[in-house]
Amino acid sequence: MAVSMRSALCGVALGAVLAVSGCGYLGGDDTPAVKVDGEATHPAGSTMAGLKKAGTIRIGVKFDQPNVGYLKKGADEPEGFDVEIAKIIAAKMGIPPEKITWVEAESKDRESLIRDRKVDLVVASYSITDERRKLVGMAGPYYETGQQLLVRTDNTDIKGPEDLSGKRVCAATGSTSLVKVEKEYGALPSPAGNYKQCVDRLGSGTVDAVTTDGAILLGFAADDPEKLKVVGEPFTVERYGVGYGHGNTEMCRFISTAIRRSHNDGSWIRALSKTLWRTTGPTPPPDVEPCE
Ligand code: GLU
């Protein structure tokens, strides 16, 4: 992002978060987003104490979503806003970013990864829902977005969800996005493992639209603006939470405090400015819910 553009964005009011950070974070994308809290103390016997002692943590993120959770070809580590949030939480637990084991968490696998203890946390565009909360713990939210539509630039007949009836629409299996367009808007569902597969189907003409959260779709459109565009206004509210083991209230409290602290110490807005800000512009952090 050009420096002049950054200074212009500094004028946009983001409430307390921006006031605290004073826009100083916009000076460079190389600023480390996290400060590891080596002195972090956790309740004896808690999951956090165990993880800090082990010095490592396994975190499930997306690998295919630009600016959210994305593993570039040939890269060792994923990048994106979710990845930054995961690093902030690990750092506040006392674990440095290089000690995180990143695990791909496709939409349909998020609950089983947590329940089968294959990961310690999931930070993967994971909307908080009552149904999911029956299976896993979800702390947050740390981000808010809404469902939208991605179509080919030459498409003129899909402008919003009411135009989807009888249209072939791709979304990831296990996502809130797929259920919504199928049940409420009469779309012909085309389920995929992930959103990259959906975007490939859109390019080849196998589907008419891809649907999921605007924050995700804007990244795909920005990568291929000649061919892809996001249309219509958001038609749902998606509040991203951090997934953890069901019933682990200590973990919920720890994550919630870590997210709240990230609002005040500038790390949340710095994470946004390095990632999603490019396509979504500045957005304020949602209020974190209390645990139970
Ligand atoms: N946020 C939605 C969900 O959790 C859609 C994005 C996704 O599939 O990761 O289902």
PDB file of C-alpha atoms and ligand atoms in Angstrom:
ATOM      1  CA  MET A   1       0.000   0.000   0.000  1.00  0.00           C
ATOM      2  CA  ALA A   2       1.418   3.391  -0.939  1.00  0.00           C
ATOM      3  CA  VAL A   3       2.383   5.673   1.908  1.00  0.00           C
ATOM      4  CA  SER A   4       0.014   8.458   0.759  1.00  0.00           C
ATOM      5  CA  MET A   5      -2.876   5.979   0.703  1.00  0.00           C
ATOM      6  CA  ARG A   6      -1.963   4.903   4.208  1.00  0.00           C
ATOM      7  CA  SER A   7      -1.969   8.420   5.560  1.00  0.00           C
ATOM      8  CA  ALA A   8      -5.356   8.978   3.938  1.00  0.00           C
ATOM      9  CA  LEU A   9      -6.695   5.882   5.665  1.00  0.00           C
ATOM     10  CA  CYS A  10      -5.353   7.153   8.988  1.00  0.00           C
ATOM     11  CA  GLY A  11      -8.031   9.830   8.788  1.00  0.00           C
ATOM     12  CA  VAL A  12     -10.775   7.225   8.950  1.00  0.00           C
ATOM     13  CA  ALA A  13     -12.245   6.965  12.432  1.00  0.00           C
ATOM     14  CA  LEU A  14     -11.955   3.525  13.936  1.00  0.00           C
ATOM     15  CA  GLY A  15     -12.743   4.598  17.465  1.00  0.00           C
ATOM     16  CA  ALA A  16     -10.566   3.596  20.370  1.00  0.00           C
ATOM     17  CA  VAL A  17      -8.471   1.102  18.444  1.00  0.00           C
ATOM     18  CA  LEU A  18      -7.175   3.602  15.964  1.00  0.00           C
ATOM     19  CA  ALA A  19      -6.769   6.259  18.625  1.00  0.00           C
ATOM     20  CA  VAL A  20      -4.595   3.941  20.713  1.00  0.00           C
ATOM     21  CA  SER A  21      -2.461   2.824  17.791  1.00  0.00           C
ATOM     22  CA  GLY A  22      -2.198   6.392  16.540  1.00  0.00           C
ATOM     23  CA  CYS A  23      -1.785   5.026  13.009  1.00  0.00           C
ATOM     24  CA  GLY A  24       1.918   4.470  13.731  1.00  0.00           C
ATOM     25  CA  TYR A  25       1.470   0.838  12.665  1.00  0.00           C
ATOM     26  CA  LEU A  26       0.830   1.892   9.105  1.00  0.00           C
ATOM     27  CA  GLY A  27       4.471   2.778   8.605  1.00  0.00           C
ATOM     28  CA  GLY A  28       5.586  -0.678   7.531  1.00  0.00           C
ATOM     29  CA  ASP A  29       4.291  -4.176   6.958  1.00  0.00           C
ATOM     30  CA  ASP A  30       7.465  -5.624   8.433  1.00  0.00           C
ATOM     31  CA  THR A  31       6.676  -4.446  11.963  1.00  0.00           C
ATOM     32  CA  PRO A  32       6.425  -7.601  14.089  1.00  0.00           C
ATOM     33  CA  ALA A  33       2.731  -8.069  14.897  1.00  0.00           C
ATOM     34  CA  VAL A  34       3.339  -9.858  18.160  1.00  0.00           C
ATOM     35  CA  LYS A  35       5.275  -9.486  21.362  1.00  0.00           C
ATOM     36  CA  VAL A  36       5.781 -12.825  23.067  1.00  0.00           C
ATOM     37  CA  ASP A  37       4.781 -12.714  26.730  1.00  0.00           C
ATOM     38  CA  GLY A  38       7.506 -14.873  28.235  1.00  0.00           C
ATOM     39  CA  GLU A  39       6.228 -14.037  31.734  1.00  0.00           C
ATOM     40  CA  ALA A  40       2.667 -15.204  30.979  1.00  0.00           C
ATOM     41  CA  THR A  41       1.180 -17.101  33.910  1.00  0.00           C
ATOM     42  CA  HIS A  42      -1.716 -19.529  33.592  1.00  0.00           C
ATOM     43  CA  PRO A  43      -3.868 -21.406  36.119  1.00  0.00           C
ATOM     44  CA  ALA A  44      -2.081 -24.579  37.331  1.00  0.00           C
ATOM     45  CA  GLY A  45      -3.207 -27.623  35.378  1.00  0.00           C
ATOM     46  CA  SER A  46      -4.846 -25.542  32.626  1.00  0.00           C
ATOM     47  CA  THR A  47      -4.470 -26.305  28.911  1.00  0.00           C
ATOM     48  CA  MET A  48      -2.627 -22.989  28.515  1.00  0.00           C
ATOM     49  CA  ALA A  49      -0.111 -23.930  31.251  1.00  0.00           C
ATOM     50  CA  GLY A  50       0.498 -27.280  29.507  1.00  0.00           C
ATOM     51  CA  LEU A  51       0.980 -25.634  26.124  1.00  0.00           C
ATOM     52  CA  LYS A  52       3.310 -22.978  27.500  1.00  0.00           C
ATOM     53  CA  LYS A  53       5.395 -25.654  29.217  1.00  0.00           C
ATOM     54  CA  ALA A  54       5.561 -27.706  26.005  1.00  0.00           C
ATOM     55  CA  GLY A  55       6.501 -24.498  24.162  1.00  0.00           C
ATOM     56  CA  THR A  56       4.471 -25.410  21.084  1.00  0.00           C
ATOM     57  CA  ILE A  57       0.884 -25.192  19.895  1.00  0.00           C
ATOM     58  CA  ARG A  58      -1.014 -26.636  16.896  1.00  0.00           C
ATOM     59  CA  ILE A  59      -3.376 -24.189  15.229  1.00  0.00           C
ATOM     60  CA  GLY A  60      -5.827 -24.908  12.397  1.00  0.00           C
ATOM     61  CA  VAL A  61      -6.115 -22.159   9.759  1.00  0.00           C
ATOM     62  CA  LYS A  62      -7.239 -21.926   6.149  1.00  0.00           C
ATOM     63  CA  PHE A  63      -4.588 -22.383   3.448  1.00  0.00           C
ATOM     64  CA  ASP A  64      -6.567 -21.179   0.413  1.00  0.00           C
ATOM     65  CA  GLN A  65      -8.092 -17.820   1.383  1.00  0.00           C
ATOM     66  CA  PRO A  66      -6.074 -14.738   0.344  1.00  0.00           C
ATOM     67  CA  ASN A  67      -5.550 -12.226   3.200  1.00  0.00           C
ATOM     68  CA  VAL A  68      -7.372 -14.517   5.683  1.00  0.00           C
ATOM     69  CA  GLY A  69      -5.459 -17.803   5.832  1.00  0.00           C
ATOM     70  CA  TYR A  70      -3.278 -18.497   2.817  1.00  0.00           C
ATOM     71  CA  LEU A  71      -0.290 -20.727   2.123  1.00  0.00           C
ATOM     72  CA  LYS A  72       1.600 -19.332  -0.853  1.00  0.00           C
ATOM     73  CA  LYS A  73       3.166 -21.845  -3.222  1.00  0.00           C
ATOM     74  CA  GLY A  74       6.586 -22.778  -1.849  1.00  0.00           C
ATOM     75  CA  ALA A  75       6.067 -20.872   1.447  1.00  0.00           C
ATOM     76  CA  ASP A  76       6.760 -22.552   4.799  1.00  0.00           C
ATOM     77  CA  GLU A  77       4.062 -20.694   6.684  1.00  0.00           C
ATOM     78  CA  PRO A  78       0.585 -19.413   5.970  1.00  0.00           C
ATOM     79  CA  GLU A  79      -0.265 -15.705   6.097  1.00  0.00           C
ATOM     80  CA  GLY A  80      -3.388 -13.597   6.592  1.00  0.00           C
ATOM     81  CA  PHE A  81      -5.501 -11.984   9.295  1.00  0.00           C
ATOM     82  CA  ASP A  82      -6.495 -15.286  10.948  1.00  0.00           C
ATOM     83  CA  VAL A  83      -2.831 -16.288  11.019  1.00  0.00           C
ATOM     84  CA  GLU A  84      -1.932 -12.968  12.688  1.00  0.00           C
ATOM     85  CA  ILE A  85      -4.699 -13.404  15.279  1.00  0.00           C
ATOM     86  CA  ALA A  86      -3.428 -16.930  15.979  1.00  0.00           C
ATOM     87  CA  LYS A  87       0.102 -15.584  16.475  1.00  0.00           C
ATOM     88  CA  ILE A  88      -1.184 -12.885  18.853  1.00  0.00           C
ATOM     89  CA  ILE A  89      -3.029 -15.467  20.983  1.00  0.00           C
ATOM     90  CA  ALA A  90      -0.040 -17.853  21.041  1.00  0.00           C
ATOM     91  CA  ALA A  91       2.309 -14.986  21.959  1.00  0.00           C
ATOM     92  CA  LYS A  92       0.095 -13.935  24.865  1.00  0.00           C
ATOM     93  CA  MET A  93       0.179 -17.577  26.009  1.00  0.00           C
ATOM     94  CA  GLY A  94       3.994 -17.348  25.954  1.00  0.00           C
ATOM     95  CA  ILE A  95       4.586 -19.230  22.678  1.00  0.00           C
ATOM     96  CA  PRO A  96       6.556 -17.551  19.855  1.00  0.00           C
ATOM     97  CA  PRO A  97       5.225 -17.649  16.256  1.00  0.00           C
ATOM     98  CA  GLU A  98       7.992 -19.987  15.069  1.00  0.00           C
ATOM     99  CA  LYS A  99       6.777 -22.612  17.566  1.00  0.00           C
ATOM    100  CA  ILE A 100       3.307 -22.796  16.046  1.00  0.00           C
ATOM    101  CA  THR A 101       2.514 -25.881  13.982  1.00  0.00           C
ATOM    102  CA  TRP A 102       0.074 -24.773  11.274  1.00  0.00           C
ATOM    103  CA  VAL A 103      -2.545 -27.308  10.250  1.00  0.00           C
ATOM    104  CA  GLU A 104      -4.903 -26.858   7.303  1.00  0.00           C
ATOM    105  CA  ALA A 105      -8.496 -26.654   8.597  1.00  0.00           C
ATOM    106  CA  GLU A 106     -10.964 -26.945   5.721  1.00  0.00           C
ATOM    107  CA  SER A 107     -14.505 -25.867   6.613  1.00  0.00           C
ATOM    108  CA  LYS A 108     -15.899 -29.378   7.047  1.00  0.00           C
ATOM    109  CA  ASP A 109     -12.985 -30.513   9.256  1.00  0.00           C
ATOM    110  CA  ARG A 110     -12.911 -27.761  11.889  1.00  0.00           C
ATOM    111  CA  GLU A 111     -15.029 -29.480  14.544  1.00  0.00           C
ATOM    112  CA  SER A 112     -13.375 -32.891  14.099  1.00  0.00           C
ATOM    113  CA  LEU A 113      -9.870 -31.402  14.247  1.00  0.00           C
ATOM    114  CA  ILE A 114     -10.713 -29.926  17.653  1.00  0.00           C
ATOM    115  CA  ARG A 115     -12.702 -32.891  18.960  1.00  0.00           C
ATOM    116  CA  ASP A 116     -10.083 -35.447  17.855  1.00  0.00           C
ATOM    117  CA  ARG A 117      -7.393 -33.253  19.476  1.00  0.00           C
ATOM    118  CA  LYS A 118      -5.471 -32.901  16.231  1.00  0.00           C
ATOM    119  CA  VAL A 119      -5.211 -29.150  16.895  1.00  0.00           C
ATOM    120  CA  ASP A 120      -5.303 -27.026  20.042  1.00  0.00           C
ATOM    121  CA  LEU A 121      -7.104 -24.078  18.446  1.00  0.00           C
ATOM    122  CA  VAL A 122      -8.877 -23.259  15.188  1.00  0.00           C
ATOM    123  CA  VAL A 123      -8.648 -19.738  13.746  1.00  0.00           C
ATOM    124  CA  ALA A 124     -10.168 -20.320  10.313  1.00  0.00           C
ATOM    125  CA  SER A 125     -12.915 -17.866   9.232  1.00  0.00           C
ATOM    126  CA  TYR A 126     -14.989 -19.810  11.734  1.00  0.00           C
ATOM    127  CA  SER A 127     -18.360 -18.133  12.310  1.00  0.00           C
ATOM    128  CA  ILE A 128     -19.791 -18.451  15.808  1.00  0.00           C
ATOM    129  CA  THR A 129     -23.088 -20.394  15.684  1.00  0.00           C
ATOM    130  CA  ASP A 130     -25.233 -22.100  18.326  1.00  0.00           C
ATOM    131  CA  GLU A 131     -24.937 -25.414  16.468  1.00  0.00           C
ATOM    132  CA  ARG A 132     -21.160 -25.337  16.417  1.00  0.00           C
ATOM    133  CA  ARG A 133     -21.114 -24.363  20.078  1.00  0.00           C
ATOM    134  CA  LYS A 134     -22.780 -27.682  20.893  1.00  0.00           C
ATOM    135  CA  LEU A 135     -19.660 -29.419  19.563  1.00  0.00           C
ATOM    136  CA  VAL A 136     -16.743 -27.092  20.279  1.00  0.00           C
ATOM    137  CA  GLY A 137     -15.939 -23.993  22.313  1.00  0.00           C
ATOM    138  CA  MET A 138     -15.876 -20.717  20.368  1.00  0.00           C
ATOM    139  CA  ALA A 139     -14.360 -17.554  21.891  1.00  0.00           C
ATOM    140  CA  GLY A 140     -14.623 -14.099  20.413  1.00  0.00           C
ATOM    141  CA  PRO A 141     -15.653 -12.704  18.057  1.00  0.00           C
ATOM    142  CA  TYR A 142     -12.368 -11.251  16.798  1.00  0.00           C
ATOM    143  CA  TYR A 143     -13.758 -10.129  13.413  1.00  0.00           C
ATOM    144  CA  GLU A 144     -17.059  -9.440  11.721  1.00  0.00           C
ATOM    145  CA  THR A 145     -17.930  -9.797   8.036  1.00  0.00           C
ATOM    146  CA  GLY A 146     -20.986 -10.887   6.018  1.00  0.00           C
ATOM    147  CA  GLN A 147     -21.877 -13.311   3.255  1.00  0.00           C
ATOM    148  CA  GLN A 148     -21.648 -12.013  -0.334  1.00  0.00           C
ATOM    149  CA  LEU A 149     -21.397 -13.300  -3.896  1.00  0.00           C
ATOM    150  CA  LEU A 150     -18.499 -13.661  -6.327  1.00  0.00           C
ATOM    151  CA  VAL A 151     -19.309 -13.849 -10.043  1.00  0.00           C
ATOM    152  CA  ARG A 152     -17.461 -13.529 -13.357  1.00  0.00           C
ATOM    153  CA  THR A 153     -17.043  -9.902 -14.477  1.00  0.00           C
ATOM    154  CA  ASP A 154     -19.157 -10.595 -17.590  1.00  0.00           C
ATOM    155  CA  ASN A 155     -22.117 -11.731 -15.466  1.00  0.00           C
ATOM    156  CA  THR A 156     -24.984  -9.233 -15.393  1.00  0.00           C
ATOM    157  CA  ASP A 157     -27.904 -11.251 -14.015  1.00  0.00           C
ATOM    158  CA  ILE A 158     -26.668 -12.006 -10.472  1.00  0.00           C
ATOM    159  CA  LYS A 159     -26.698  -8.893  -8.292  1.00  0.00           C
ATOM    160  CA  GLY A 160     -27.791 -10.284  -4.945  1.00  0.00           C
ATOM    161  CA  PRO A 161     -28.990 -13.477  -3.223  1.00  0.00           C
ATOM    162  CA  GLU A 162     -32.544 -13.115  -4.593  1.00  0.00           C
ATOM    163  CA  ASP A 163     -31.123 -13.772  -8.100  1.00  0.00           C
ATOM    164  CA  LEU A 164     -29.743 -17.191  -7.101  1.00  0.00           C
ATOM    165  CA  SER A 165     -32.850 -19.331  -7.527  1.00  0.00           C
ATOM    166  CA  GLY A 166     -31.969 -22.203  -9.881  1.00  0.00           C
ATOM    167  CA  LYS A 167     -28.362 -20.954 -10.245  1.00  0.00           C
ATOM    168  CA  ARG A 168     -25.360 -23.203  -9.579  1.00  0.00           C
ATOM    169  CA  VAL A 169     -23.606 -21.803  -6.541  1.00  0.00           C
ATOM    170  CA  CYS A 170     -20.405 -23.105  -4.983  1.00  0.00           C
ATOM    171  CA  ALA A 171     -19.401 -22.916  -1.312  1.00  0.00           C
ATOM    172  CA  ALA A 172     -17.381 -25.120   1.008  1.00  0.00           C
ATOM    173  CA  THR A 173     -18.963 -28.187   2.565  1.00  0.00           C
ATOM    174  CA  GLY A 174     -19.489 -27.553   6.276  1.00  0.00           C
ATOM    175  CA  SER A 175     -19.803 -23.771   5.848  1.00  0.00           C
ATOM    176  CA  THR A 176     -22.676 -21.546   6.929  1.00  0.00           C
ATOM    177  CA  SER A 177     -22.548 -20.062   3.400  1.00  0.00           C
ATOM    178  CA  LEU A 178     -23.693 -23.206   1.580  1.00  0.00           C
ATOM    179  CA  VAL A 179     -26.636 -23.861   3.897  1.00  0.00           C
ATOM    180  CA  LYS A 180     -27.848 -20.256   3.605  1.00  0.00           C
ATOM    181  CA  VAL A 181     -28.096 -20.047  -0.203  1.00  0.00           C
ATOM    182  CA  GLU A 182     -29.528 -23.534  -0.548  1.00  0.00           C
ATOM    183  CA  LYS A 183     -32.201 -23.235   2.160  1.00  0.00           C
ATOM    184  CA  GLU A 184     -33.186 -19.578   1.839  1.00  0.00           C
ATOM    185  CA  TYR A 185     -32.532 -18.627  -1.774  1.00  0.00           C
ATOM    186  CA  GLY A 186     -33.199 -21.825  -3.730  1.00  0.00           C
ATOM    187  CA  ALA A 187     -29.740 -22.095  -5.287  1.00  0.00           C
ATOM    188  CA  LEU A 188     -28.471 -25.373  -6.760  1.00  0.00           C
ATOM    189  CA  PRO A 189     -25.606 -26.153  -4.377  1.00  0.00           C
ATOM    190  CA  SER A 190     -22.199 -27.095  -5.690  1.00  0.00           C
ATOM    191  CA  PRO A 191     -20.256 -28.108  -2.565  1.00  0.00           C
ATOM    192  CA  ALA A 192     -16.450 -28.088  -2.632  1.00  0.00           C
ATOM    193  CA  GLY A 193     -13.654 -28.912  -0.192  1.00  0.00           C
ATOM    194  CA  ASN A 194     -12.479 -25.311  -0.135  1.00  0.00           C
ATOM    195  CA  TYR A 195     -13.039 -21.913  -1.766  1.00  0.00           C
ATOM    196  CA  LYS A 196     -10.096 -22.171  -4.167  1.00  0.00           C
ATOM    197  CA  GLN A 197     -11.905 -25.122  -5.775  1.00  0.00           C
ATOM    198  CA  CYS A 198     -15.045 -22.978  -5.988  1.00  0.00           C
ATOM    199  CA  VAL A 199     -13.157 -20.146  -7.686  1.00  0.00           C
ATOM    200  CA  ASP A 200     -11.700 -22.644 -10.195  1.00  0.00           C
ATOM    201  CA  ARG A 201     -15.233 -23.874 -10.963  1.00  0.00           C
ATOM    202  CA  LEU A 202     -16.391 -20.291 -11.456  1.00  0.00           C
ATOM    203  CA  GLY A 203     -13.515 -19.660 -13.874  1.00  0.00           C
ATOM    204  CA  SER A 204     -14.289 -22.754 -15.919  1.00  0.00           C
ATOM    205  CA  GLY A 205     -18.017 -21.964 -16.034  1.00  0.00           C
ATOM    206  CA  THR A 206     -19.110 -25.019 -14.020  1.00  0.00           C
ATOM    207  CA  VAL A 207     -20.889 -22.736 -11.534  1.00  0.00           C
ATOM    208  CA  ASP A 208     -22.558 -19.313 -11.819  1.00  0.00           C
ATOM    209  CA  ALA A 209     -21.419 -17.891  -8.481  1.00  0.00           C
ATOM    210  CA  VAL A 210     -19.314 -18.565  -5.396  1.00  0.00           C
ATOM    211  CA  THR A 211     -20.686 -17.539  -2.033  1.00  0.00           C
ATOM    212  CA  THR A 212     -19.063 -17.026   1.317  1.00  0.00           C
ATOM    213  CA  ASP A 213     -17.917 -14.143   3.528  1.00  0.00           C
ATOM    214  CA  GLY A 214     -17.111 -10.866   1.808  1.00  0.00           C
ATOM    215  CA  ALA A 215     -13.698 -10.706   3.498  1.00  0.00           C
ATOM    216  CA  ILE A 216     -12.753 -13.954   1.734  1.00  0.00           C
ATOM    217  CA  LEU A 217     -14.318 -13.184  -1.657  1.00  0.00           C
ATOM    218  CA  LEU A 218     -12.718  -9.727  -1.918  1.00  0.00           C
ATOM    219  CA  GLY A 219      -9.292 -11.394  -1.708  1.00  0.00           C
ATOM    220  CA  PHE A 220     -10.076 -13.723  -4.629  1.00  0.00           C
ATOM    221  CA  ALA A 221     -11.484 -10.821  -6.698  1.00  0.00           C
ATOM    222  CA  ALA A 222      -8.402  -8.680  -5.986  1.00  0.00           C
ATOM    223  CA  ASP A 223      -6.172 -11.514  -7.230  1.00  0.00           C
ATOM    224  CA  ASP A 224      -8.005 -11.681 -10.586  1.00  0.00           C
ATOM    225  CA  PRO A 225      -9.914  -8.402 -11.123  1.00  0.00           C
ATOM    226  CA  GLU A 226     -10.251  -8.893 -14.899  1.00  0.00           C
ATOM    227  CA  LYS A 227     -12.295 -12.056 -14.400  1.00  0.00           C
ATOM    228  CA  LEU A 228     -13.931 -11.826 -10.975  1.00  0.00           C
ATOM    229  CA  LYS A 229     -16.094  -9.334  -9.067  1.00  0.00           C
ATOM    230  CA  VAL A 230     -17.958  -9.256  -5.748  1.00  0.00           C
ATOM    231  CA  VAL A 231     -21.585  -8.185  -6.132  1.00  0.00           C
ATOM    232  CA  GLY A 232     -24.328  -7.008  -3.767  1.00  0.00           C
ATOM    233  CA  GLU A 233     -24.336  -6.077  -0.119  1.00  0.00           C
ATOM    234  CA  PRO A 234     -23.557  -8.517   2.716  1.00  0.00           C
ATOM    235  CA  PHE A 235     -26.715 -10.521   3.492  1.00  0.00           C
ATOM    236  CA  THR A 236     -25.650 -12.209   6.747  1.00  0.00           C
ATOM    237  CA  VAL A 237     -23.538 -11.303   9.769  1.00  0.00           C
ATOM    238  CA  GLU A 238     -20.579 -13.651  10.276  1.00  0.00           C
ATOM    239  CA  ARG A 239     -18.698 -13.237  13.549  1.00  0.00           C
ATOM    240  CA  TYR A 240     -15.410 -15.114  13.565  1.00  0.00           C
ATOM    241  CA  GLY A 241     -14.537 -17.037  16.715  1.00  0.00           C
ATOM    242  CA  VAL A 242     -11.546 -19.030  17.904  1.00  0.00           C
ATOM    243  CA  GLY A 243     -12.391 -22.730  18.243  1.00  0.00           C
ATOM    244  CA  TYR A 244     -11.144 -24.703  21.278  1.00  0.00           C
ATOM    245  CA  GLY A 245     -12.110 -27.841  23.195  1.00  0.00           C
ATOM    246  CA  HIS A 246     -15.748 -27.925  24.284  1.00  0.00           C
ATOM    247  CA  GLY A 247     -16.304 -26.863  27.905  1.00  0.00           C
ATOM    248  CA  ASN A 248     -12.803 -25.459  28.466  1.00  0.00           C
ATOM    249  CA  THR A 249     -13.932 -22.207  30.119  1.00  0.00           C
ATOM    250  CA  GLU A 250     -10.403 -21.313  31.256  1.00  0.00           C
ATOM    251  CA  MET A 251      -9.330 -21.374  27.621  1.00  0.00           C
ATOM    252  CA  CYS A 252     -12.309 -19.224  26.651  1.00  0.00           C
ATOM    253  CA  ARG A 253     -11.364 -16.636  29.277  1.00  0.00           C
ATOM    254  CA  PHE A 254      -7.748 -16.651  28.186  1.00  0.00           C
ATOM    255  CA  ILE A 255      -8.586 -16.181  24.472  1.00  0.00           C
ATOM    256  CA  SER A 256     -11.177 -13.471  25.188  1.00  0.00           C
ATOM    257  CA  THR A 257      -8.712 -11.513  27.322  1.00  0.00           C
ATOM    258  CA  ALA A 258      -6.021 -11.921  24.662  1.00  0.00           C
ATOM    259  CA  ILE A 259      -8.339 -10.536  21.964  1.00  0.00           C
ATOM    260  CA  ARG A 260      -9.428  -7.599  24.155  1.00  0.00           C
ATOM    261  CA  ARG A 261      -5.798  -6.805  24.946  1.00  0.00           C
ATOM    262  CA  SER A 262      -4.971  -6.900  21.226  1.00  0.00           C
ATOM    263  CA  HIS A 263      -7.527  -4.105  20.693  1.00  0.00           C
ATOM    264  CA  ASN A 264      -5.768  -1.931  23.251  1.00  0.00           C
ATOM    265  CA  ASP A 265      -2.111  -2.663  22.547  1.00  0.00           C
ATOM    266  CA  GLY A 266      -2.374  -1.998  18.787  1.00  0.00           C
ATOM    267  CA  SER A 267      -1.699  -5.584  17.666  1.00  0.00           C
ATOM    268  CA  TRP A 268      -5.256  -6.144  16.340  1.00  0.00           C
ATOM    269  CA  ILE A 269      -5.219  -3.117  14.055  1.00  0.00           C
ATOM    270  CA  ARG A 270      -1.641  -3.872  12.983  1.00  0.00           C
ATOM    271  CA  ALA A 271      -2.711  -7.394  12.018  1.00  0.00           C
ATOM    272  CA  LEU A 272      -5.607  -5.966   9.998  1.00  0.00           C
ATOM    273  CA  SER A 273      -3.448  -3.349   8.293  1.00  0.00           C
ATOM    274  CA  LYS A 274      -1.014  -6.044   7.066  1.00  0.00           C
ATOM    275  CA  THR A 275      -3.739  -8.275   5.673  1.00  0.00           C
ATOM    276  CA  LEU A 276      -7.467  -7.718   5.106  1.00  0.00           C
ATOM    277  CA  TRP A 277      -7.238  -3.923   5.115  1.00  0.00           C
ATOM    278  CA  ARG A 278      -5.935  -4.122   1.502  1.00  0.00           C
ATOM    279  CA  THR A 279      -9.301  -5.329   0.258  1.00  0.00           C
ATOM    280  CA  THR A 280     -11.870  -4.547   2.956  1.00  0.00           C
ATOM    281  CA  GLY A 281     -10.510  -1.200   4.110  1.00  0.00           C
ATOM    282  CA  PRO A 282     -10.535  -0.339   7.812  1.00  0.00           C
ATOM    283  CA  THR A 283     -13.158  -2.097   9.911  1.00  0.00           C
ATOM    284  CA  PRO A 284     -13.569  -1.863  13.681  1.00  0.00           C
ATOM    285  CA  PRO A 285     -13.160  -4.915  15.933  1.00  0.00           C
ATOM    286  CA  PRO A 286     -16.430  -6.337  17.293  1.00  0.00           C
ATOM    287  CA  ASP A 287     -16.986  -6.503  21.058  1.00  0.00           C
ATOM    288  CA  VAL A 288     -15.771  -9.757  22.574  1.00  0.00           C
ATOM    289  CA  GLU A 289     -18.517 -11.810  24.236  1.00  0.00           C
ATOM    290  CA  PRO A 290     -18.160 -12.872  27.872  1.00  0.00           C
ATOM    291  CA  CYS A 291     -17.478 -16.596  28.478  1.00  0.00           C
ATOM    292  CA  GLU A 292     -20.642 -18.387  29.740  1.00  0.00           C
TER     293      GLU A 292
HETATM  294  N1  GLU B   1     -17.569 -18.067   7.990  1.00  0.00           N
HETATM  295  C1  GLU B   1     -18.291 -19.118   7.344  1.00  0.00           C
HETATM  296  C2  GLU B   1     -18.216 -20.402   8.145  1.00  0.00           C
HETATM  297  O1  GLU B   1     -17.621 -20.448   9.174  1.00  0.00           O
HETATM  298  C3  GLU B   1     -17.838 -19.336   5.920  1.00  0.00           C
HETATM  299  C4  GLU B   1     -16.363 -19.373   5.700  1.00  0.00           C
HETATM  300  C5  GLU B   1     -15.760 -20.749   5.798  1.00  0.00           C
HETATM  301  O2  GLU B   1     -16.334 -21.732   5.325  1.00  0.00           O
HETATM  302  O3  GLU B   1     -14.653 -20.826   6.331  1.00  0.00           O
HETATM  303  O4  GLU B   1     -18.798 -21.384   7.772  1.00  0.00           O
END
